[in-house]
XYZ file of C-alpha atoms in Angstrom:
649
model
C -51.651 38.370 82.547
C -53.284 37.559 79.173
C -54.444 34.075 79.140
C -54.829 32.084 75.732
C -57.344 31.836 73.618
C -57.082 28.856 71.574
C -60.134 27.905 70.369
C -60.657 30.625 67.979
C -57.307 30.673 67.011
C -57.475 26.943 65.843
C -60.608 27.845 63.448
C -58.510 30.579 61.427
C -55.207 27.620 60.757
C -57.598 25.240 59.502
C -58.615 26.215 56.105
C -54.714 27.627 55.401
C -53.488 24.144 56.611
C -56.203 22.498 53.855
C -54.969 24.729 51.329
C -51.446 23.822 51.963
C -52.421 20.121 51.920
C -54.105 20.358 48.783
C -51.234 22.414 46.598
C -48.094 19.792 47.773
C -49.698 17.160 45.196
C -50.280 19.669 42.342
C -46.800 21.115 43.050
C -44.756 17.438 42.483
C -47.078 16.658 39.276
C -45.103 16.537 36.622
C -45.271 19.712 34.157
C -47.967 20.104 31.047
C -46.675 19.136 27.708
C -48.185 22.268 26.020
C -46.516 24.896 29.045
C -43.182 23.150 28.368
C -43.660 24.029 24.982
C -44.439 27.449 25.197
C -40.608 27.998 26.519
C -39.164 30.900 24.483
C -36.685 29.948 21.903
C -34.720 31.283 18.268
C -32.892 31.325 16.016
C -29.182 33.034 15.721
C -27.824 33.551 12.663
C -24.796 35.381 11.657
C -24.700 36.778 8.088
C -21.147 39.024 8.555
C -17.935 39.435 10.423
C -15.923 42.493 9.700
C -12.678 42.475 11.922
C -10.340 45.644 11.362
C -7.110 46.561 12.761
C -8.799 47.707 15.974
C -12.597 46.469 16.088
C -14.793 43.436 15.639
C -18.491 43.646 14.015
C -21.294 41.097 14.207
C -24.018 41.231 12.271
C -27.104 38.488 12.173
C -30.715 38.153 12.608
C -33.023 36.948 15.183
C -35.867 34.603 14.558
C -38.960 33.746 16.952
C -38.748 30.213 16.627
C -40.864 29.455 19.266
C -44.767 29.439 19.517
C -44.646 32.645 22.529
C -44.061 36.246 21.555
C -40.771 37.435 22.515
C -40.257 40.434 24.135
C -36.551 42.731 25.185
C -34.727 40.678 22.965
C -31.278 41.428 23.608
C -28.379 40.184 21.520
C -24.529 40.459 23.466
C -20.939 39.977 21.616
C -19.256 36.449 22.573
C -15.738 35.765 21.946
C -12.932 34.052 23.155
C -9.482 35.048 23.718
C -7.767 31.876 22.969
C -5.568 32.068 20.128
C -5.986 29.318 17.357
C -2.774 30.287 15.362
C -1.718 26.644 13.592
C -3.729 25.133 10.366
C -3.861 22.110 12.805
C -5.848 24.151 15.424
C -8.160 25.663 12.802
C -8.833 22.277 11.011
C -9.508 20.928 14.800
C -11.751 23.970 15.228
C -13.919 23.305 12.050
C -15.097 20.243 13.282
C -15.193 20.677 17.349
C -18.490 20.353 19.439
C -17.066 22.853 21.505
C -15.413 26.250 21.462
C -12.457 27.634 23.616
C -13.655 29.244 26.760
C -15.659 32.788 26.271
C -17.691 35.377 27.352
C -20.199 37.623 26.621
C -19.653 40.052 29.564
C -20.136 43.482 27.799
C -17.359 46.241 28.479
C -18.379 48.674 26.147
C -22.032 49.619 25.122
C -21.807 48.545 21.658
C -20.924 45.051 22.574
C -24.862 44.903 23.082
C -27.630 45.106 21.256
C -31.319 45.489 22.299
C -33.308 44.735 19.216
C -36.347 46.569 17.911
C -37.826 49.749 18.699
C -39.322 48.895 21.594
C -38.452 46.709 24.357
C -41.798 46.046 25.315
C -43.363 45.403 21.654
C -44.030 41.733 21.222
C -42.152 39.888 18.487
C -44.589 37.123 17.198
C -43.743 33.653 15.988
C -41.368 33.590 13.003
C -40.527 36.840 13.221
C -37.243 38.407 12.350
C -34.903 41.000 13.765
C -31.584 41.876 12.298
C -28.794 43.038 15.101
C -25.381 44.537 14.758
C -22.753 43.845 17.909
C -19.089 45.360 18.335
C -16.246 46.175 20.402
C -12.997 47.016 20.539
C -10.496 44.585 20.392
C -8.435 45.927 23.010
C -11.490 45.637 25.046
C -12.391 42.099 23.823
C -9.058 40.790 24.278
C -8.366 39.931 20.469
C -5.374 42.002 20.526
C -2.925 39.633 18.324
C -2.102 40.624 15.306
C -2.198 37.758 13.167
C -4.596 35.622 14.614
C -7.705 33.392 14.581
C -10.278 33.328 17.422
C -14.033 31.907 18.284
C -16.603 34.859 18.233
C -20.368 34.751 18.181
C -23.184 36.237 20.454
C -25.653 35.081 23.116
C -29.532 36.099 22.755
C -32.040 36.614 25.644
C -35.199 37.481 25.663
C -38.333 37.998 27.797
C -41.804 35.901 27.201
C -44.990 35.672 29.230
C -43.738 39.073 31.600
C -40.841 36.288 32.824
C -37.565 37.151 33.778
C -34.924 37.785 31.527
C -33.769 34.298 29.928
C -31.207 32.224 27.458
C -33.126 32.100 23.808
C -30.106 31.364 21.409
C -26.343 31.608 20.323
C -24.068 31.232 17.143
C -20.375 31.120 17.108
C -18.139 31.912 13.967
C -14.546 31.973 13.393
C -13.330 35.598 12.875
C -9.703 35.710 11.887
C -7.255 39.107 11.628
C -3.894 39.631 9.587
C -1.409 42.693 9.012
C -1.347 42.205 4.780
C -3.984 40.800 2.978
C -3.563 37.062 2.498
C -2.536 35.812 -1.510
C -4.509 33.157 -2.642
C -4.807 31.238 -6.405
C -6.257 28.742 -8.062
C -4.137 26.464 -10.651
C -5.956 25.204 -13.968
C -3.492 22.613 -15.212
C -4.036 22.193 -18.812
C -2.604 18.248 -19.221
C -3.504 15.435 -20.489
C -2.906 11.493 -21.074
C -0.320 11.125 -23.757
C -2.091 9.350 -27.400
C 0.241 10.436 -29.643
C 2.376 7.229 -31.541
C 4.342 9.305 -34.540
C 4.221 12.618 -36.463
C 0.365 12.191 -37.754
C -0.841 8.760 -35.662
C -2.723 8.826 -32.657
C -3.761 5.953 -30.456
C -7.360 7.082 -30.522
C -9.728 10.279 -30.722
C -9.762 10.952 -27.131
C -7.782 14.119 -27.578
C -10.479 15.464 -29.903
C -12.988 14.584 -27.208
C -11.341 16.404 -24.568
C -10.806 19.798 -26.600
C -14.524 19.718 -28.034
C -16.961 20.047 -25.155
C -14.984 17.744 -23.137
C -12.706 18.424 -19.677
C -9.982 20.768 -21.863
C -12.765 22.925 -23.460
C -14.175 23.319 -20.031
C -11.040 23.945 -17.940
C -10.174 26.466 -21.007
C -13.685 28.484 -20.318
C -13.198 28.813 -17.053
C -9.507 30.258 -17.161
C -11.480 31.898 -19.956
C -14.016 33.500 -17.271
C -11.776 33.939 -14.283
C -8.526 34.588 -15.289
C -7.163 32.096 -12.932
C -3.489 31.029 -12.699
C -3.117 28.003 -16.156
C -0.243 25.460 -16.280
C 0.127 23.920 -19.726
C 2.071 21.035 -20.684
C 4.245 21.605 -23.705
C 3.318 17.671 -24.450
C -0.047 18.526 -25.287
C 0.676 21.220 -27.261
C 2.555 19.353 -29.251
C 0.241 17.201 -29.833
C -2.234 19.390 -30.748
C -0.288 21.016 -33.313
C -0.123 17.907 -34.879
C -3.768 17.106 -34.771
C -4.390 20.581 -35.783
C -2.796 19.639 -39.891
C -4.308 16.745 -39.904
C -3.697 13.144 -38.168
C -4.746 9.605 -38.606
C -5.787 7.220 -35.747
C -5.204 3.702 -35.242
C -8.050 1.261 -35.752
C -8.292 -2.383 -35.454
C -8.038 -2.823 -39.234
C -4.870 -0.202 -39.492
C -5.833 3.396 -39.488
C -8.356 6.549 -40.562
C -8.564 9.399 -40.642
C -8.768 11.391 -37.410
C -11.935 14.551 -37.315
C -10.562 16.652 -34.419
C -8.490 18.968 -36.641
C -10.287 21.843 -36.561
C -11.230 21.373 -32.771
C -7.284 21.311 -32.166
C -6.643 24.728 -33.860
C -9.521 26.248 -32.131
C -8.484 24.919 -28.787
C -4.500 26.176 -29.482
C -5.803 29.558 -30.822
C -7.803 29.958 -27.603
C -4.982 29.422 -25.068
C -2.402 32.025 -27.322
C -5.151 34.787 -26.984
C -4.875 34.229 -23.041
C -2.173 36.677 -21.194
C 1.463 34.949 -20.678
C 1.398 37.063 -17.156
C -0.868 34.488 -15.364
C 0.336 31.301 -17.477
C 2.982 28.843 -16.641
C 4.490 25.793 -18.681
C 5.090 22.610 -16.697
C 7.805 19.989 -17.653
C 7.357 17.967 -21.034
C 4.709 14.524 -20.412
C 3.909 16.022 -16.432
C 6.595 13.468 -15.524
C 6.547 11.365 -12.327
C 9.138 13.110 -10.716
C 10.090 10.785 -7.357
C 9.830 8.240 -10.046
C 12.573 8.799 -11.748
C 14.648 10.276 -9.242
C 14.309 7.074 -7.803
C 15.444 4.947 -10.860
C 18.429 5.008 -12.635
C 17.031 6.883 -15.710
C 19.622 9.570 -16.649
C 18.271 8.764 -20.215
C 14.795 9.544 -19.250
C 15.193 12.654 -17.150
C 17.368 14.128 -19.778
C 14.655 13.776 -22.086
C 12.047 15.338 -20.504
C 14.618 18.630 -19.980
C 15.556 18.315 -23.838
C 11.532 18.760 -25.023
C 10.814 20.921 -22.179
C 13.410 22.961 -23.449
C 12.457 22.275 -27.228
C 8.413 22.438 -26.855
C 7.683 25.343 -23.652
C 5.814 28.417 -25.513
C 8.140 31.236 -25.422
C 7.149 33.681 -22.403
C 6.160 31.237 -19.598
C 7.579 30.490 -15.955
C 8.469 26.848 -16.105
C 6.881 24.557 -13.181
C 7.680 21.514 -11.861
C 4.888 19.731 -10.500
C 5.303 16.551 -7.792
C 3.034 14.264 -6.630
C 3.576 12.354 -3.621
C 6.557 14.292 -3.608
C 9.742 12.823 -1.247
C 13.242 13.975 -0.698
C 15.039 12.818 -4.165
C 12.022 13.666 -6.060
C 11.863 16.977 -4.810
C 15.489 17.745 -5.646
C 15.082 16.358 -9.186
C 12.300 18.905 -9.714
C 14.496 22.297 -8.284
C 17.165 20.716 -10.456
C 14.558 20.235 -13.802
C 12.038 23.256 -12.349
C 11.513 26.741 -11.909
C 8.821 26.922 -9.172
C 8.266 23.987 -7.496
C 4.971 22.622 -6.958
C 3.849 19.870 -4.372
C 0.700 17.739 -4.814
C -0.591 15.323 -2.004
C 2.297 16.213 0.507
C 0.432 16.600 3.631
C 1.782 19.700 4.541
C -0.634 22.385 5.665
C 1.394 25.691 5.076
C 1.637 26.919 1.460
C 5.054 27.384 0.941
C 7.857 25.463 2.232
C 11.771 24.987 1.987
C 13.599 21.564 2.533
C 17.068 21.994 2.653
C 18.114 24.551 -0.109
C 14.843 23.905 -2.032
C 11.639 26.552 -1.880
C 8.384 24.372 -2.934
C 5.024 25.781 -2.947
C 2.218 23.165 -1.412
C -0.889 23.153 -3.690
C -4.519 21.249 -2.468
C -6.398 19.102 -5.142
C -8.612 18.459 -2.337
C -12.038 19.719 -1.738
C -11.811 22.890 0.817
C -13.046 22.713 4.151
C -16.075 23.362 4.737
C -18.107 23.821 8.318
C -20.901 21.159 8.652
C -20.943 21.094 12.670
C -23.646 21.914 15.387
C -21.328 24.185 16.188
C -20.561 25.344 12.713
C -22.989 25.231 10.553
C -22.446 25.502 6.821
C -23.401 29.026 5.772
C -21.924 31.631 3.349
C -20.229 33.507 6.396
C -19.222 30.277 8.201
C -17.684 28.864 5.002
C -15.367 32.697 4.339
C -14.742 32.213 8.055
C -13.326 28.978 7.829
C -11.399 29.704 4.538
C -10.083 32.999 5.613
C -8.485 31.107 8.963
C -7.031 28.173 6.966
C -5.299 31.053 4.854
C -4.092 33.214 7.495
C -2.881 29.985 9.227
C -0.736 28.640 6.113
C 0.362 31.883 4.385
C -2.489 31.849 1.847
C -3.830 29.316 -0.302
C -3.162 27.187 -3.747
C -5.472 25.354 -5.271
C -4.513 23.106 -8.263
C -7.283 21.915 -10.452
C -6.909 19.494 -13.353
C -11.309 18.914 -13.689
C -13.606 21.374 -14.018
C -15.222 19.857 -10.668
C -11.987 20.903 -8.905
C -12.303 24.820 -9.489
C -13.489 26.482 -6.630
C -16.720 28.772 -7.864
C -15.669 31.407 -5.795
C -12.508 32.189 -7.551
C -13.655 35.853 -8.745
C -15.714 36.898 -5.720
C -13.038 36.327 -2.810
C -14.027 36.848 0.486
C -12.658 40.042 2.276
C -9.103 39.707 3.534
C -8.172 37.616 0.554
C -6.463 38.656 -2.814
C -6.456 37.165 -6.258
C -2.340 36.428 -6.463
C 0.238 34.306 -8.739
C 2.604 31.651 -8.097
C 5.209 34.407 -7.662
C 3.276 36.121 -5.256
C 3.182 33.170 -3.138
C 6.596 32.128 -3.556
C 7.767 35.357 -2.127
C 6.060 34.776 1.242
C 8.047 33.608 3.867
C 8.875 29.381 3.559
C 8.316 27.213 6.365
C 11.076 24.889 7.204
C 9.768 21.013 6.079
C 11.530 17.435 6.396
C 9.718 15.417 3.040
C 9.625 12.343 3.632
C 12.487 9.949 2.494
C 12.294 8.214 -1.269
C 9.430 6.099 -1.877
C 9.215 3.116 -3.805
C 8.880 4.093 -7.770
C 6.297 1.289 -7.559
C 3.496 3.516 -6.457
C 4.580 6.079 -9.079
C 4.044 5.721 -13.028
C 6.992 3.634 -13.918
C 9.054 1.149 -11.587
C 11.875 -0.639 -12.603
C 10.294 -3.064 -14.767
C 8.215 -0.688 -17.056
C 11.864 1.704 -17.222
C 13.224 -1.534 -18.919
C 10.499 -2.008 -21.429
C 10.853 2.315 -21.769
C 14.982 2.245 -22.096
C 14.601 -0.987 -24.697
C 11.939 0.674 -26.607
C 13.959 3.799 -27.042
C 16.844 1.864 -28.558
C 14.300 0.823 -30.829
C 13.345 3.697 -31.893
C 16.672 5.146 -31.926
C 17.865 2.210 -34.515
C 14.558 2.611 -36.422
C 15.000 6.167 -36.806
C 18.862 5.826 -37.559
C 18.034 3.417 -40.385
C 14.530 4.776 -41.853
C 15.161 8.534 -41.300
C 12.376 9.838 -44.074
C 9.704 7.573 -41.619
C 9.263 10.509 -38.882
C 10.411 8.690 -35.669
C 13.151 10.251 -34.982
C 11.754 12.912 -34.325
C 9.727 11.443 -30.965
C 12.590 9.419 -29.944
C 12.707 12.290 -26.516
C 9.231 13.206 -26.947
C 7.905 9.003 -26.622
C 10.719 8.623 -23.168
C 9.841 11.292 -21.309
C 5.948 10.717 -21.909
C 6.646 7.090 -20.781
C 7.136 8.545 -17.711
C 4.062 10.555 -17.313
C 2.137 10.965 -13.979
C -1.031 10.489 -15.832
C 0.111 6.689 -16.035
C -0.093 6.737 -12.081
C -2.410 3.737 -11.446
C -3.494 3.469 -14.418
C -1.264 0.689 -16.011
C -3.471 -1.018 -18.528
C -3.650 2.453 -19.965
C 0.270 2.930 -20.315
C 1.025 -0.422 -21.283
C -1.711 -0.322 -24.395
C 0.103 3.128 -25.038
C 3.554 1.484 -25.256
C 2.268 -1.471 -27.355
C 1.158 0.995 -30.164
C 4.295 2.643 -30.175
C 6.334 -0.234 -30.046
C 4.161 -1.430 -32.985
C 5.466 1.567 -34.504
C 8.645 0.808 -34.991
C 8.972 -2.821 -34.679
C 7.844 -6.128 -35.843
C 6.416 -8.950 -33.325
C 9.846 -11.253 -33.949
C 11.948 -7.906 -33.044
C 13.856 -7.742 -36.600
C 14.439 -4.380 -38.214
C 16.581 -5.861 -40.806
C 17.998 -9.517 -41.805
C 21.577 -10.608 -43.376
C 22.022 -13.224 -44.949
C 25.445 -14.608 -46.497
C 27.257 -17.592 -47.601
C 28.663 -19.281 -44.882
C 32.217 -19.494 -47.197
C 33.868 -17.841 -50.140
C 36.757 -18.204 -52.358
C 38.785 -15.810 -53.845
C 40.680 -16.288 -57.156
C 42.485 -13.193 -57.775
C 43.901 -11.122 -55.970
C 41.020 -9.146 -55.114
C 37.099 -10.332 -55.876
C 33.321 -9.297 -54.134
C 31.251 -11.666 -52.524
C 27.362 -11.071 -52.155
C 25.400 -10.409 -49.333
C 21.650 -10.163 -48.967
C 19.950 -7.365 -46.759
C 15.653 -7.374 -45.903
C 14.262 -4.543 -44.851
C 11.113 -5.848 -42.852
C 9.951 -3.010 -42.086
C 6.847 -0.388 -43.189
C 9.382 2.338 -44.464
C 12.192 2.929 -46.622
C 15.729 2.034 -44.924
C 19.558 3.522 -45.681
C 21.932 1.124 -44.756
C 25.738 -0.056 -45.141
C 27.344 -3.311 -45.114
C 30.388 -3.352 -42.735
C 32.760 -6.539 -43.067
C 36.162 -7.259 -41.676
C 38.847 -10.368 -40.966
C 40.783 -11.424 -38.229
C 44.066 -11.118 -40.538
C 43.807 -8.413 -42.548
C 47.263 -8.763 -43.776
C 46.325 -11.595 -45.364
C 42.876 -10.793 -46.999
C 40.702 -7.143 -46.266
C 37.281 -6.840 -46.613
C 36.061 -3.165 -47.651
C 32.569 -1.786 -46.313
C 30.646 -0.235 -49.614
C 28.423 2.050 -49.704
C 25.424 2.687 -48.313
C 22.524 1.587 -50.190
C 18.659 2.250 -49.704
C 16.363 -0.382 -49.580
C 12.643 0.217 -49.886
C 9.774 -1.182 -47.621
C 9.698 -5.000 -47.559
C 12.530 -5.863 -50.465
C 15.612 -7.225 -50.150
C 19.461 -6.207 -51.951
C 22.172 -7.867 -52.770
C 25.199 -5.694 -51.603
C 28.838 -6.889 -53.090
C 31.435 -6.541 -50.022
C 35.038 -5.719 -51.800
C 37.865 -8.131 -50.800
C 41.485 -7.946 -51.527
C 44.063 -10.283 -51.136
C 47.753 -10.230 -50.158
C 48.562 -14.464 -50.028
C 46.962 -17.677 -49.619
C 45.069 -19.306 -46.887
C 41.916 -19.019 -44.962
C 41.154 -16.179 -42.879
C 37.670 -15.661 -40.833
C 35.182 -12.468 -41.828
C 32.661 -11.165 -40.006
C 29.743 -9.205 -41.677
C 27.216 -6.838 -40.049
C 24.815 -4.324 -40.763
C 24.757 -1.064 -39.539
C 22.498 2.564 -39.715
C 24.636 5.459 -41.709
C 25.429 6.737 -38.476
C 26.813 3.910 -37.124
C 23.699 2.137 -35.277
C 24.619 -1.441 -35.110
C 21.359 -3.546 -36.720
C 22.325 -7.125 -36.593
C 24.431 -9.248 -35.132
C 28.015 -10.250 -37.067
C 27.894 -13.232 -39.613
C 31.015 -15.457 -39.742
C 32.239 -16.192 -43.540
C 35.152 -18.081 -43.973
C 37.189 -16.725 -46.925
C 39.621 -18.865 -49.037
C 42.454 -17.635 -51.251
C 43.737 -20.043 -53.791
C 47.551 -19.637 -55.703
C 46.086 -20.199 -58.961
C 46.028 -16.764 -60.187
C 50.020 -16.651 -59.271
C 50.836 -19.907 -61.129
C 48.681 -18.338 -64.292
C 51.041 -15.087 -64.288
C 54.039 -16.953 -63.387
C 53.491 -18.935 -66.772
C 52.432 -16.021 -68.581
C 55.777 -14.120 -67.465
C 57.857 -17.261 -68.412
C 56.228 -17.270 -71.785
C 57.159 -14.204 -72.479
C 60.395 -14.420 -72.073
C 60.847 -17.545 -73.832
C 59.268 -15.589 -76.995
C 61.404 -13.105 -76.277
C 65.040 -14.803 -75.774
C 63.715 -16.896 -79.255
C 62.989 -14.001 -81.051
C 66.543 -12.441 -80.495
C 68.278 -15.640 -81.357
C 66.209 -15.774 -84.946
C 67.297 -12.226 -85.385
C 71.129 -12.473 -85.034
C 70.985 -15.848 -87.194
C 69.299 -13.259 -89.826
C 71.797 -11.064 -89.977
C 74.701 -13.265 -90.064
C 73.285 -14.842 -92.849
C 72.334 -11.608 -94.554
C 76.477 -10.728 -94.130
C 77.435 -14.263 -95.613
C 75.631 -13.315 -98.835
C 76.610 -9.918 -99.198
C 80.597 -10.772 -98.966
């Protein structure tokens, strides 16, 4: 047998045990700063996304980031198969800190990509390597057809002759449809109402806004684009008054307005533009669910009468809501040819309520990607807009500012075409419940303001009736429906300085067009007389007028209207009022005065009118006379003769 030996074999453990001793402290010290450091790391970026009827591309770059050489940098297509098909799930998308579950497991070769020309070269810090990554998407599992998913790619690499390890990743959206998606942008080309009469303007804000101001620049960029314009006949309107010249009120009265020039300029800009991408909207932009919530027949038929009166000749007529609701919405299919929706939280871009198509424009700034996950970059930001599109039906933006007009609206990203509101009214409608009728106190006239609107356009309507050389009757419509305006949304001071010049217009601060004044009584005596009357015309123009009288027994005693007589500015006439009468007595008269037309412009004065029998006593005497003289005569005459006989015989 082999006996042990195990003194020698003790001398060979020792210095392995020492060794082992001495490495367990170094091996639970905690790591060097500068090797942690040294980890390989970079920097994914993903400059384009083609997606086809059958394939995905990814194309990017690689950057060394890190302060080690990289080496077999290897780039592999990520994507996930989860469908994000709802504006709702790409909205959620946009701002997640995490994607739907992926992979990068490559099933075909080109889903990889090993960059440079050599595996083995070293890629030193900062530098850059572009990649390109596809597949199928049959193989990928991106087989819907209208669709949005999560896509991206993973990057390894190798540094320091280590193993194959995790350097960097970007994710994207990438988004497929069967038709190109329509998208347009809106330039609305409105404005605040200023305009008091023919000629007078509340101020020169309109010659502001059409020299270098927010109309010049909203017309240069239709101009540049060719974008989709909405006009408002209102401001053409007033325009074309500015354009012959126009006065503006000051605190001393008026002068002479300077934008004249400016006005034609502007208004010979917008006719050179092609009618095929313009649209008129309805007369003053009205607050629609404002007056479908009031009872304003008055109001809403004006708006359709200078819509109808004003609109340039060639145009699709739009009807425009904001914070649109259920009566408002059937006001404006009723007023409207395409239907517009501002500010109604629906995400799909056109929509039918009941028997009513609407299409749902965004004054809102677009989307854009600002997450870890999606950062904001050229591709990210197409990514994102392409998705929202494909997930509503394609896209309307409305812009009334030159800040709200997208600067991409001639270089569209692919997938996307230029379109017009027909376009997008012939995609398929989404069904939508609006909201019920909201309280026309949020909107740009409540009940309230439509009193002060409906009293002022009786005003106007008697002023115009009894002045019709001053002009006003001519903006009796116009002055409504612009009363109504949604440009007086929340901004009240605005309107109600507005109303207070045209009110100023056309009436005086103690209300009265025109005074009467009479004798409280009159006596007739003859059978028919004229009493006076006194008329004032108090105000700034010329007035026609008539004098209209009556009794309550005109059997007795008739009044008879004359004629209508014209009174200049500030004078007063004396009109005689005909009276005829058929017995004695008192009878009571009342006396008003009226337009030529029939507008009532005071209230009736009572005159009590006496008839005396004096003038039939006079002729009863002067009959009775008569035939006294008469009867005496003939007596004379036969004494005459028979004394003429007695002499002859």
């Amino acid at each position: 047998m082999t006996s042990p030996r195990p003194g020698p074999r003790r001398a060979r453990l020792a210095p392995l045990l020492a060794a082992l001793a001495l490495a367990a402290p170094l091996a639970a010290a905690p790591v060097d700063p500068a090797v942690a450091a040294e980890e390989p790391t970079a920097q994914v970026t993903l400059t384009r996304a083609d997606v086809t009827a059958t394939s995905v591309t990814l194309t990017g770059m690689v950057t060394n980031t890190g302060t080690v050489p990289l080496t077999d940098i290897r780039v592999a297509l990520w994507r996930s198969p989860d469908l994000l098909l709802s504006p709702e799930a790409v909205a959620g998308a946009v701002t997640a800190g995490t994607t739907t579950p992926g992979t990068a497991r490559v099933v075909e070769e080109t889903n990889r990509d090993r960059l440079g020309d050599d595996p083995a070269q070293e890629v030193p810090p900062g530098a850059t390597l572009p990649f390109t990554v596809s597949g199928t998407r049959e193989a990928l599992g991106l087989v819907h057809a209208s669709a949005t998913w999560w896509a991206g790619v993973d990057a390894t690499a190798r540094a320091g002759g280590r193993a194959l390890q995790p350097v960097g990743s970007a994710r994207t959206l990438v988004s497929a449809s069967e038709t190109p998606l329509p998208v347009a942008t809106v330039v609305e080309l409105s404005a605040p109402p200023r305009q008091v009469k023919k000629d007078l303007f509340i101020d020169d804000g309109l010659h502001t806004e059409v020299d270098g101001g927010r109309l010049d620049a909203l017309l240069d960029a239709v101009e540049g684009s060719g974008t989709t314009w909405v006009v408002d006949p209102s401001l053409l309107a007033e325009l074309e008054d500015m354009a012959d010249g126009y006065r503006i009120r000051t605190a001393d009265g008026t002068e002479a307005g300077t934008g004249a020039d400016a006005a034609a300029a502007w208004l010979g800009r917008l006719r050179a533009l092609p009618t095929g991408s313009g649209a008129v909207e309805l007369f003053g932009s009205p607050d629609l669910p404002a007056l479908a919530a009031l009872p304003a027949e008055v109001l809403r038929t004006a708006v359709s009468a200078e819509t109808d009166a004003n609109a340039p000749d060639g145009l699709a007529r739009v009807a425009v809501l904001d914070h649109p609701d259920a009566s408002g919405l059937a006001l404006a299919a009723q007023l409207g040819g395409h239907v517009v929706l501002l500010d109604s939280g629906n995400p799909h871009v056109h929509v039918r309520a009941g028997e009513v198509d609407a299409l749902v424009a965004s004054e809102e700034t677009p989307l854009v990607p600002s997450s870890a996950l999606l950062p904001d970059t050229a591709l990210n930001r197409a990514a994102v807009r392409l998705a929202l599109a494909r997930a509503a039906g394609g896209e309307l933006r409305w812009a009334d500012s030159p800040e709200a007009i997208p600067a991409d609206t001639t270089a569209l990203p692919p997938g996307l075409v230029p379109a017009t509101l027909a376009d997008l009214a012939a995609l398929p409608a989404h069904d939508w419940a609006p909201p019920p009728a909201q309280t026309p106190a949020i909107g740009a006239l409540d009940a309230g303001g439509l009193g002060r609107v409906l009293e002022l356009r009786d005003r106007m309507a008697a002023y115009a009736a009894a002045a019709p050389a001053s002009g006003v009757g001519e903006y009796v419509d116009a002055q409504t429906a612009r009363a109504a305006s949604r440009w007086w949304t929340g901004e009240a001071d605005a309107q109600s300085a507005w109303l207070t010049s045209v009110e100023q217009r056309v009436a005086l601060p103690q209300g009265d067009l025109v005074t009467l004044d009479a004798s409280p009584r009159f006596t007739m005596t003859g059978r028919t007389s004229e009493f006076p009357v006194t008329v004032t015309n108090r105000i700034q123009d010329p007035i026609t007028v008539r004098v209209v009288a009556s009794t309550d027994n005109p059997q007795r005693i008739r009044l008879l209207s004359p004629d209508p007589v014209e009174i200049p500015s500030g004078s007063a006439s004396t009109v005689l009022v005909p009276a005829e009468s058929a017995g004695g007595g008192v009878v009571s008269a009342r006396v008003h005065v009226e337009t030529a037309d029939g507008h009532r412009l005071t209230p009736d004065r009572e005159i009590a009118v006496e008839t005396t029998n004096v003038g039939t006593i006079g002729w009863v005497i002067v009959i009775a006379s008569g035939l006294v003289l008469v009867v005496t005569t003939a007596h004379r005459i036969r004494q005459v003769r028979r004394q003429g006989k007695g002499e002859d015989g």
